[in-house]
Amino acid sequence: MSATAAVRPHVTEDGRELGEVLMDLRNITLRFGGVTAIKDVSFNIQQGEIRAIIGPNGAGKTSMLNVINGFYHPQEGSITFRGETRSRMRPHDAARQGISRTFQNVALFQGMTTLDNIMAGRALKMRRNFLWQMLRYGPALEEEIEHRRKVEEVIDFLEIEHIRKTPVGRLPYGLQKRVELGRALAAEPALLLLDEPMAGMNVEEKEDMSRFILDVNEQLGTTIALIEHDMGVVMDLADRVVVLDYGRKIADGKPDEVQSDQAVIDAYLGVPH
Amino acid sequence: MDLEDTSAPRALASIPALLERNAKKFATRPAYREKEYGIWQSWTWLEAAEEIRALALGFLALGVEKGDFVAIIGRNRPALYWSMVAAQSVGAVPVPLYQDAVAEEMAYVLGHCGARFVVAEDQEQVDKVLEIQEKAPQIERIIYLDPRGLRKYDHGRLHALRDVQAEGRAAQERFGKELEARKAALGYDDTCVMLYTSGTTGRPKGVVLSNRNIIESSKASAEFDNLTEREDVLAYLPMAWVGDFIFSIGQAYWTGFCVNCPESADTMMTDLREIGPTYYFAPPRVFESQLTNVVIRMEDAGRFKKRLFDSFMAHARKVGPAILDGRPVGIWDRLKYRLGDLLIYGPLKNVLGFSRVRVGYTAGEAIGPEIFEFYRSLGINLKQLYGQTEATVFITIQPDGEVRADTVGIPAPGVEVRIDEKGEIFYRSPGVFVEYYKNPESTASTKDAEGWVATGDAGFFEEGTGHLRIIDRAKDVGKMADGRLFAPKYIENKLKFYPNILEAVVFGDGREMCTAFINIDLTAVGNWAERNNIAYASYQELAAHPQVYEMIQEHVEEVNRSVARDEMLSGCQIHRFLILHKELDADDGEMTRTRKVRRRVIEEKYADLITALYDGSHSIHTETEVTYEDGRKGRISATLEIRDVAVVESGRDAA
């Protein structure tokens, strides 16, 4: 039961090379008590692609992301990331392995500045213990400078220099989303999970965000898995789309294939019972 | 003196020659700083010279010929300044363009000068150049600074600036001699730079400025204000503007001071504060918006702070300018001013980024007297100058100690000024431009055989002080139907001095009365609305609000009272006005890129509104085309109210 679309390395129309399978999910089933949130779903994510997960409300998209992220533990199925099959993994293990994410509702430290929030994204990369860091001396200082440089690269990349020292709570929503993306990028992830990166944005903010997602993918070569409701955005951004409905996978393929799939149309528009 | 200069070969006859001198004389002093990745990166004169040399060699490797034009497009960044000097080093002429110009405007300029090479800052500018390829097919190579987003572009004719420099360094052997020869051949009367004027009327014109123009003007003005290599300037004004070329290249290379480039346009104010320039230039609107911000923040401050601020500011207004000018001030007032400096003025200057300003200039438009006095009373040596591209900036300038809001100073060193019978100002100086490129008719109509240049401005010398006062554009000064003088700019400036009014356009030439369009200032009026619990959903709604109309009407009536006092101009009182439903915008062609109103365009575009101002109606429905930032067009419609205003009858006392 691996009806996933072609996984051979290939070159996309715009010239990007998609590589080997980065993450392979097989027969995932997730239950909460008697409720089955995800049922027997299999798909994979290729190195370098933008993979979208779509579906109507309650289809199990965020649950799926939480499974990938190690926040939920599926009762059945296996997850292979970079060739390593994991059984039970917690979110910080996932983060250590190179998976970082953003949240549907912005989850930043509101009282801290943009800079500090993004710096927090590098916490896992810091090797010196906190006593060293408190002293800000010697190796800890060197390390801090190195991390700050990386963070500044992210700030430059996302064009948020002007809000570097602004407490995040004072920023408009669209910018907060961008800061959150920055924090995820600061961890230099191999796989970036975006949970509705454009929810609640106006057209201009969506355009900006789309541009940044494409830039992350193209310039940094980061593999991205994203959940999105705006079909237009998904069709423009994604290389491949997996569609969930009531916890089941109903389609998987290139955006235009998925768009014309009868099961998908039915799921979105409803069918007479 | 001039004769001597032309006959003898000069050692410092070009910008590249000055660079060479600076690399020796000021080798370890900073030449450029740019904030990047949150840190001020700096280059000494020696390092800058090396960067420029590498780039110049790279230009040679790409095939830049003597006399070629190299267009430079982007915001102020060291590498773009280097591109200009590198172009000069190989005998080419740099042509900086306005970075916010839309593709069409760019196409005209690039086609007109026939640039074969373009240095563009980033993807946005590269896209614009690629878009107009058909209209300017002579463009051979595009060199870009920021590689972001350009990876997938066809790199047949695209080069990263860094790669061009690397190639140049590698080709040192092959082209080293050629470069030296080309630099040595640069003469005092060779072209230094070509700058396109913003074009208040018609097509932009390419003003050709020679090394003599740039170096003589830089030298004279630097000596006038005792500029030294210790100055810091913040380069944030458009590179295509003659002022930036003089401050950031001419004077910087002449005196060897440091040019600081902000991180991005959005961080300008923070960067200004961090650098604390010692020599600063800003158009009046920058000073205006900074003052507006201070006023707004003080309105929101606590009562104690506000009272402290008000009382010390009142004291500063009383004695501040006198202390600055070195006039005698009583010991008690001096002490109180010292205390004020400790509590209010010092911290305020720090917040504004003016703590270290030794010499500050404003020009381009008239500045509101209150605004001018505000900065001067804080102890900031803000002065005015009057100039234009064709003069290599300087025509008149205010010396220390003779600074006033309503004049533009005395003729700058080396400049002769005369005024003809119609009131138009003419000047002659070593800074007078060579010609308008490929436009001998315009050159001839602007500059006469003896080198006198018409400014197009009307003004007069004040008796006693010898200071020049500008009334208006000479061609805008007209006559009203009854023969009285009509000087729209004079009235518009008076209106614009109110923080609530962003822009005003006054009509009345050949008519029996004056009327006006008003643009409200969204920051100031928006804040006022917030404080007074006035709800609004859009600019248009706020502009049409009856209470806003009331407020503007009061301003207009005040202006009328002040105009009535001047017998010559009392006919210019405004009888009727309306508030426009959109901001006048350069993208719609209503203003120039330097934000000067294009009167004729506005008269045509809003003909229906002008008719309504004169036919006595009290409201008018109108529809206007607007251009969005990305070049798309849309339409907005609105019903505008027209108000009658009280005027002071001529002959009666206006007090």
Coordinates of N, CA and C in Angstrom, one line a residue, chain A residues 53-207:
Chain A
I53 N 0.1 19.7 2.5 CA -0.9 18.8 3.0 C -2.2 19.6 3.1
I54 N -3.2 19.2 2.3 CA -4.5 20.0 2.3 C -5.6 19.1 2.7
G55 N -6.8 19.7 2.9 CA -8.0 18.9 3.3 C -8.9 19.8 4.0
P56 N -10.2 19.4 4.0 CA -11.2 20.3 4.7 C -11.0 20.3 6.2
N57 N -11.7 21.1 6.9 CA -11.6 21.2 8.3 C -11.7 19.8 9.0
G58 N -10.9 19.6 10.0 CA -11.0 18.3 10.7 C -10.5 17.1 9.9
A59 N -9.7 17.3 8.8 CA -9.3 16.2 8.0 C -8.1 15.5 8.7
G60 N -7.5 16.2 9.6 CA -6.3 15.5 10.3 C -5.0 16.1 9.8
K61 N -5.0 17.3 9.3 CA -3.8 17.9 8.7 C -2.8 18.2 9.9
T62 N -3.3 19.0 10.9 CA -2.4 19.4 11.9 C -2.0 18.2 12.7
S63 N -2.8 17.2 12.9 CA -2.5 15.9 13.6 C -1.3 15.3 12.8
M64 N -1.4 15.3 11.5 CA -0.3 14.7 10.7 C 1.0 15.4 10.9
L65 N 0.9 16.8 11.0 CA 2.1 17.5 11.2 C 2.7 17.2 12.6
N66 N 1.8 17.0 13.6 CA 2.2 16.7 14.9 C 2.8 15.3 15.0
V67 N 2.4 14.4 14.2 CA 3.0 13.1 14.1 C 4.4 13.2 13.6
I68 N 4.6 14.0 12.5 CA 5.9 14.1 11.9 C 6.9 14.7 12.9
N69 N 6.3 15.7 13.6 CA 7.1 16.5 14.6 C 7.4 15.7 15.9
G70 N 6.8 14.6 16.0 CA 7.0 13.8 17.2 C 6.2 14.2 18.4
F71 N 5.2 15.1 18.2 CA 4.4 15.5 19.3 C 3.3 14.5 19.6
Y72 N 2.7 13.9 18.6 CA 1.8 12.7 18.7 C 2.6 11.5 18.3
H73 N 2.2 10.4 19.0 CA 2.8 9.1 18.6 C 1.7 8.2 18.1
P74 N 1.8 7.9 16.8 CA 0.8 7.1 16.1 C 0.8 5.6 16.7
Q75 N -0.4 5.0 16.8 CA -0.5 3.7 17.3 C 0.1 2.7 16.3
E76 N -0.1 3.0 15.0 CA 0.4 2.1 14.0 C 1.2 2.8 13.0
G77 N 2.0 2.1 12.3 CA 2.8 2.7 11.2 C 4.2 3.0 11.5
S78 N 5.0 3.4 10.5 CA 6.4 3.7 10.8 C 6.8 5.0 10.1
I79 N 7.7 5.7 10.7 CA 8.2 7.0 10.2 C 9.7 6.8 9.9
T80 N 10.1 7.1 8.7 CA 11.6 7.0 8.4 C 12.0 8.4 8.0
F81 N 13.0 8.9 8.8 CA 13.5 10.2 8.5 C 15.0 10.1 8.2
R82 N 15.5 10.5 7.1 CA 16.9 10.4 6.7 C 17.4 8.9 6.9
G83 N 16.5 8.0 6.4 CA 17.0 6.6 6.5 C 16.9 5.9 7.8
E84 N 16.4 6.7 8.8 CA 16.3 6.1 10.2 C 14.9 6.0 10.6
T85 N 14.5 4.7 10.9 CA 13.1 4.5 11.3 C 13.0 4.7 12.8
R86 N 12.1 5.6 13.2 CA 11.9 5.9 14.6 C 10.7 5.2 15.2
S87 N 10.8 4.9 16.4 CA 9.6 4.3 17.0 C 8.9 5.4 17.8
R88 N 9.5 5.8 18.9 CA 8.9 6.8 19.7 C 9.8 8.0 19.8
M89 N 9.4 9.1 19.4 CA 10.3 10.2 19.4 C 9.6 11.4 20.0
R90 N 10.3 12.2 20.8 CA 9.6 13.4 21.3 C 10.1 14.6 20.5
P91 N 9.3 15.7 20.6 CA 9.5 16.9 19.8 C 11.0 17.4 19.8
H92 N 11.6 17.3 21.0 CA 13.0 17.9 21.0 C 14.0 17.0 20.3
D93 N 13.6 15.6 20.2 CA 14.4 14.8 19.4 C 14.3 15.1 17.9
A94 N 13.0 15.4 17.5 CA 12.8 15.8 16.2 C 13.6 17.1 15.8
A95 N 13.5 18.0 16.7 CA 14.2 19.3 16.5 C 15.7 19.0 16.3
R96 N 16.2 18.1 17.2 CA 17.7 17.8 17.1 C 18.0 17.1 15.8
Q97 N 17.1 16.4 15.3 CA 17.3 15.7 14.0 C 17.2 16.6 12.8
G98 N 16.7 17.8 13.0 CA 16.7 18.8 11.9 C 15.3 19.1 11.4
I99 N 14.3 18.9 12.3 CA 12.9 19.2 11.9 C 12.5 20.5 12.7
S100 N 12.1 21.5 12.1 CA 11.6 22.6 12.9 C 10.3 23.1 12.3
R101 N 9.5 23.9 13.0 CA 8.1 24.2 12.6 C 7.7 25.5 13.0
T102 N 6.6 25.9 12.4 CA 5.8 27.1 12.9 C 4.4 26.6 13.2
F103 N 3.7 27.5 13.9 CA 2.4 27.1 14.4 C 1.3 27.8 13.8
Q104 N 0.1 27.2 13.9 CA -1.1 27.8 13.3 C -1.4 29.1 13.9
N105 N -1.4 29.1 15.3 CA -1.5 30.4 16.0 C -0.1 30.8 16.4
V106 N 0.3 32.0 16.2 CA 1.7 32.4 16.4 C 2.0 32.0 17.9
A107 N 3.2 31.4 18.0 CA 3.6 31.0 19.3 C 5.0 31.5 19.6
L108 N 5.1 32.9 19.8 CA 6.3 33.5 20.1 C 6.4 34.0 21.5
F109 N 7.6 34.4 22.0 CA 7.7 35.0 23.3 C 7.3 36.5 23.1
Q110 N 6.1 36.9 23.5 CA 5.6 38.2 23.2 C 6.4 39.3 23.7
G111 N 7.0 39.1 24.9 CA 7.7 40.2 25.5 C 9.1 40.4 25.0
M112 N 9.6 39.4 24.3 CA 11.0 39.5 23.8 C 11.1 40.1 22.5
T113 N 12.3 40.6 22.1 CA 12.5 41.2 20.8 C 12.5 40.2 19.7
T114 N 12.4 40.7 18.5 CA 12.5 39.8 17.3 C 13.8 39.0 17.4
L115 N 14.9 39.8 17.7 CA 16.2 39.2 17.7 C 16.3 38.0 18.7
D116 N 15.8 38.3 20.0 CA 15.8 37.2 21.0 C 15.0 36.0 20.6
N117 N 13.8 36.3 20.0 CA 13.0 35.2 19.6 C 13.7 34.3 18.6
I118 N 14.3 34.9 17.6 CA 15.0 34.1 16.6 C 16.2 33.4 17.2
M119 N 16.9 34.1 18.1 CA 18.0 33.5 18.8 C 17.6 32.3 19.6
A120 N 16.3 32.3 20.1 CA 15.8 31.1 20.8 C 15.8 29.9 19.9
G121 N 15.6 30.2 18.6 CA 15.6 29.1 17.6 C 16.9 28.3 17.6
R122 N 18.0 29.0 18.1 CA 19.3 28.3 18.0 C 19.7 27.7 19.3
A123 N 18.7 27.6 20.3 CA 19.0 27.1 21.6 C 19.7 25.7 21.5
L124 N 19.1 24.9 20.6 CA 19.6 23.5 20.5 C 21.0 23.4 20.0
K125 N 21.4 24.5 19.3 CA 22.8 24.4 18.7 C 23.8 24.9 19.7
M126 N 23.4 25.4 20.8 CA 24.4 26.0 21.7 C 25.0 24.9 22.6
R127 N 26.3 24.8 22.6 CA 26.9 23.7 23.3 C 27.3 24.0 24.7
R128 N 27.7 25.2 24.9 CA 28.2 25.6 26.3 C 27.0 25.6 27.2
N129 N 27.2 25.2 28.5 CA 26.1 25.2 29.4 C 25.8 26.6 29.9
F130 N 24.7 26.8 30.6 CA 24.2 28.1 30.8 C 25.1 28.9 31.7
L131 N 25.9 28.2 32.6 CA 26.8 29.0 33.4 C 27.9 29.7 32.6
W132 N 28.4 29.0 31.6 CA 29.3 29.7 30.7 C 28.7 30.8 30.0
Q133 N 27.4 30.6 29.6 CA 26.7 31.6 28.8 C 26.4 32.8 29.7
M134 N 26.2 32.6 31.0 CA 25.9 33.7 31.9 C 27.2 34.6 32.0
L135 N 28.3 33.9 32.0 CA 29.6 34.7 32.1 C 29.9 35.5 30.9
R136 N 29.4 35.0 29.7 CA 29.7 35.6 28.5 C 31.2 35.8 28.3
Y137 N 31.9 34.8 28.4 CA 33.3 34.9 28.4 C 33.9 33.7 27.6
G138 N 35.0 34.0 27.0 CA 35.8 32.9 26.3 C 35.0 32.2 25.2
P139 N 35.0 30.9 25.3 CA 34.3 30.1 24.3 C 32.8 30.4 24.2
A140 N 32.2 30.7 25.3 CA 30.8 31.0 25.3 C 30.5 32.3 24.5
L141 N 31.4 33.2 24.6 CA 31.3 34.5 23.9 C 31.5 34.2 22.4
E142 N 32.5 33.5 22.1 CA 32.7 33.1 20.7 C 31.5 32.5 20.1
E143 N 31.0 31.5 20.8 CA 29.8 30.8 20.4 C 28.6 31.7 20.1
E144 N 28.5 32.6 21.1 CA 27.3 33.6 21.0 C 27.5 34.4 19.7
I145 N 28.7 34.9 19.5 CA 28.9 35.7 18.3 C 28.6 34.9 17.0
E146 N 29.0 33.7 17.0 CA 28.7 32.8 15.9 C 27.2 32.7 15.7
H147 N 26.5 32.5 16.8 CA 25.0 32.3 16.7 C 24.4 33.6 16.2
R148 N 24.9 34.7 16.8 CA 24.3 36.0 16.4 C 24.5 36.2 14.9
R149 N 25.6 35.8 14.4 CA 25.8 36.0 12.9 C 24.8 35.2 12.1
K150 N 24.6 34.0 12.5 CA 23.6 33.2 11.8 C 22.2 33.8 11.9
V151 N 21.9 34.3 13.1 CA 20.5 35.0 13.3 C 20.4 36.2 12.4
E152 N 21.5 37.0 12.3 CA 21.5 38.1 11.5 C 21.3 37.8 10.0
E153 N 21.8 36.6 9.6 CA 21.6 36.2 8.3 C 20.1 35.9 8.0
V154 N 19.5 35.3 9.0 CA 18.1 35.1 8.9 C 17.3 36.4 8.8
I155 N 17.7 37.3 9.7 CA 17.0 38.6 9.7 C 17.1 39.3 8.3
D156 N 18.3 39.3 7.8 CA 18.6 39.8 6.5 C 17.7 39.1 5.4
F157 N 17.7 37.8 5.5 CA 17.0 37.0 4.5 C 15.5 37.3 4.5
L158 N 14.9 37.5 5.7 CA 13.5 37.8 5.8 C 13.2 39.3 5.8
E159 N 14.2 40.1 5.6 CA 14.0 41.6 5.6 C 13.3 42.1 6.8
I160 N 13.7 41.8 7.9 CA 13.1 42.3 9.1 C 14.1 43.1 10.0
E161 N 15.1 43.8 9.3 CA 16.1 44.5 10.0 C 15.4 45.6 10.9
H162 N 14.4 46.2 10.4 CA 13.8 47.4 11.1 C 13.1 47.0 12.4
I163 N 12.8 45.7 12.6 CA 12.1 45.4 13.8 C 13.0 44.5 14.7
R164 N 14.3 44.5 14.4 CA 15.2 43.7 15.2 C 15.1 43.9 16.7
K165 N 14.9 45.1 17.1 CA 14.9 45.3 18.6 C 13.5 45.6 19.1
T166 N 12.5 45.3 18.3 CA 11.1 45.6 18.7 C 10.5 44.4 19.4
P167 N 9.9 44.6 20.6 CA 9.2 43.4 21.2 C 8.2 42.8 20.3
V168 N 8.1 41.5 20.2 CA 7.3 40.9 19.2 C 5.8 41.2 19.4
G169 N 5.4 41.4 20.7 CA 4.0 41.6 21.0 C 3.5 42.9 20.3
R170 N 4.4 43.8 20.0 CA 4.0 45.1 19.4 C 3.9 45.0 17.9
L171 N 4.2 43.9 17.3 CA 4.3 43.8 15.9 C 2.9 43.4 15.3
P172 N 2.6 43.8 14.1 CA 1.4 43.3 13.4 C 1.5 41.8 13.1
Y173 N 0.4 41.2 13.0 CA 0.3 39.8 12.8 C 1.2 39.2 11.7
G174 N 1.1 39.9 10.5 CA 1.9 39.4 9.4 C 3.4 39.3 9.7
L175 N 3.9 40.3 10.4 CA 5.3 40.3 10.8 C 5.6 39.3 11.8
Q176 N 4.7 39.1 12.8 CA 4.9 38.0 13.8 C 5.1 36.7 13.1
K177 N 4.2 36.4 12.1 CA 4.4 35.2 11.3 C 5.8 35.1 10.7
R178 N 6.3 36.2 10.3 CA 7.6 36.2 9.6 C 8.7 35.9 10.6
V179 N 8.5 36.5 11.8 CA 9.5 36.3 12.9 C 9.4 34.8 13.3
E180 N 8.2 34.2 13.3 CA 8.1 32.8 13.7 C 8.9 31.9 12.6
L181 N 8.7 32.3 11.4 CA 9.4 31.6 10.3 C 10.9 31.7 10.5
G182 N 11.3 32.9 11.0 CA 12.7 33.2 11.2 C 13.2 32.3 12.3
R183 N 12.4 32.1 13.4 CA 12.9 31.3 14.5 C 13.1 29.8 14.0
A184 N 12.1 29.4 13.2 CA 12.3 28.0 12.6 C 13.5 27.9 11.8
L185 N 13.8 28.9 11.0 CA 14.9 28.9 10.1 C 16.3 29.0 10.8
A186 N 16.2 29.6 12.0 CA 17.5 29.8 12.7 C 18.1 28.4 13.1
A187 N 17.2 27.4 13.2 CA 17.7 26.1 13.6 C 18.3 25.4 12.4
E188 N 18.4 26.0 11.3 CA 18.9 25.4 10.1 C 18.3 24.1 9.8
P189 N 17.0 24.0 9.7 CA 16.4 22.7 9.6 C 16.6 22.0 8.2
A190 N 16.5 20.6 8.3 CA 16.6 19.9 7.0 C 15.1 19.8 6.5
L191 N 14.2 19.8 7.4 CA 12.8 19.8 7.1 C 12.0 20.8 7.9
L192 N 11.3 21.7 7.1 CA 10.6 22.8 7.8 C 9.1 22.5 7.7
L193 N 8.4 22.5 8.8 CA 7.0 22.3 8.8 C 6.3 23.6 9.0
L194 N 5.4 23.9 8.1 CA 4.6 25.2 8.3 C 3.2 24.9 8.4
D195 N 2.6 25.3 9.6 CA 1.2 25.0 9.8 C 0.4 26.3 9.5
E196 N -0.2 26.3 8.3 CA -1.0 27.4 7.9 C -0.2 28.7 8.0
P197 N 0.9 28.8 7.2 CA 1.7 30.1 7.3 C 1.0 31.3 6.9
M198 N -0.2 31.2 6.2 CA -0.8 32.4 5.7 C -2.2 32.6 6.2
A199 N -2.5 31.9 7.3 CA -3.8 32.1 7.9 C -4.0 33.5 8.4
G200 N -5.1 34.1 8.0 CA -5.5 35.4 8.6 C -4.7 36.5 7.9
M201 N -4.0 36.3 6.8 CA -3.3 37.4 6.2 C -4.0 38.0 5.0
N202 N -3.7 39.3 4.8 CA -4.3 39.9 3.6 C -3.4 39.5 2.3
V203 N -3.9 39.9 1.2 CA -3.3 39.5 -0.1 C -1.9 39.8 -0.1
E204 N -1.6 41.1 0.3 CA -0.2 41.5 0.1 C 0.7 40.7 1.1
E205 N 0.3 40.5 2.3 CA 1.1 39.7 3.2 C 1.3 38.3 2.7
K206 N 0.2 37.7 2.1 CA 0.3 36.4 1.5 C 1.3 36.3 0.4
E207 N 1.3 37.3 -0.4 CA 2.3 37.4 -1.5 C 3.7 37.4 -0.9

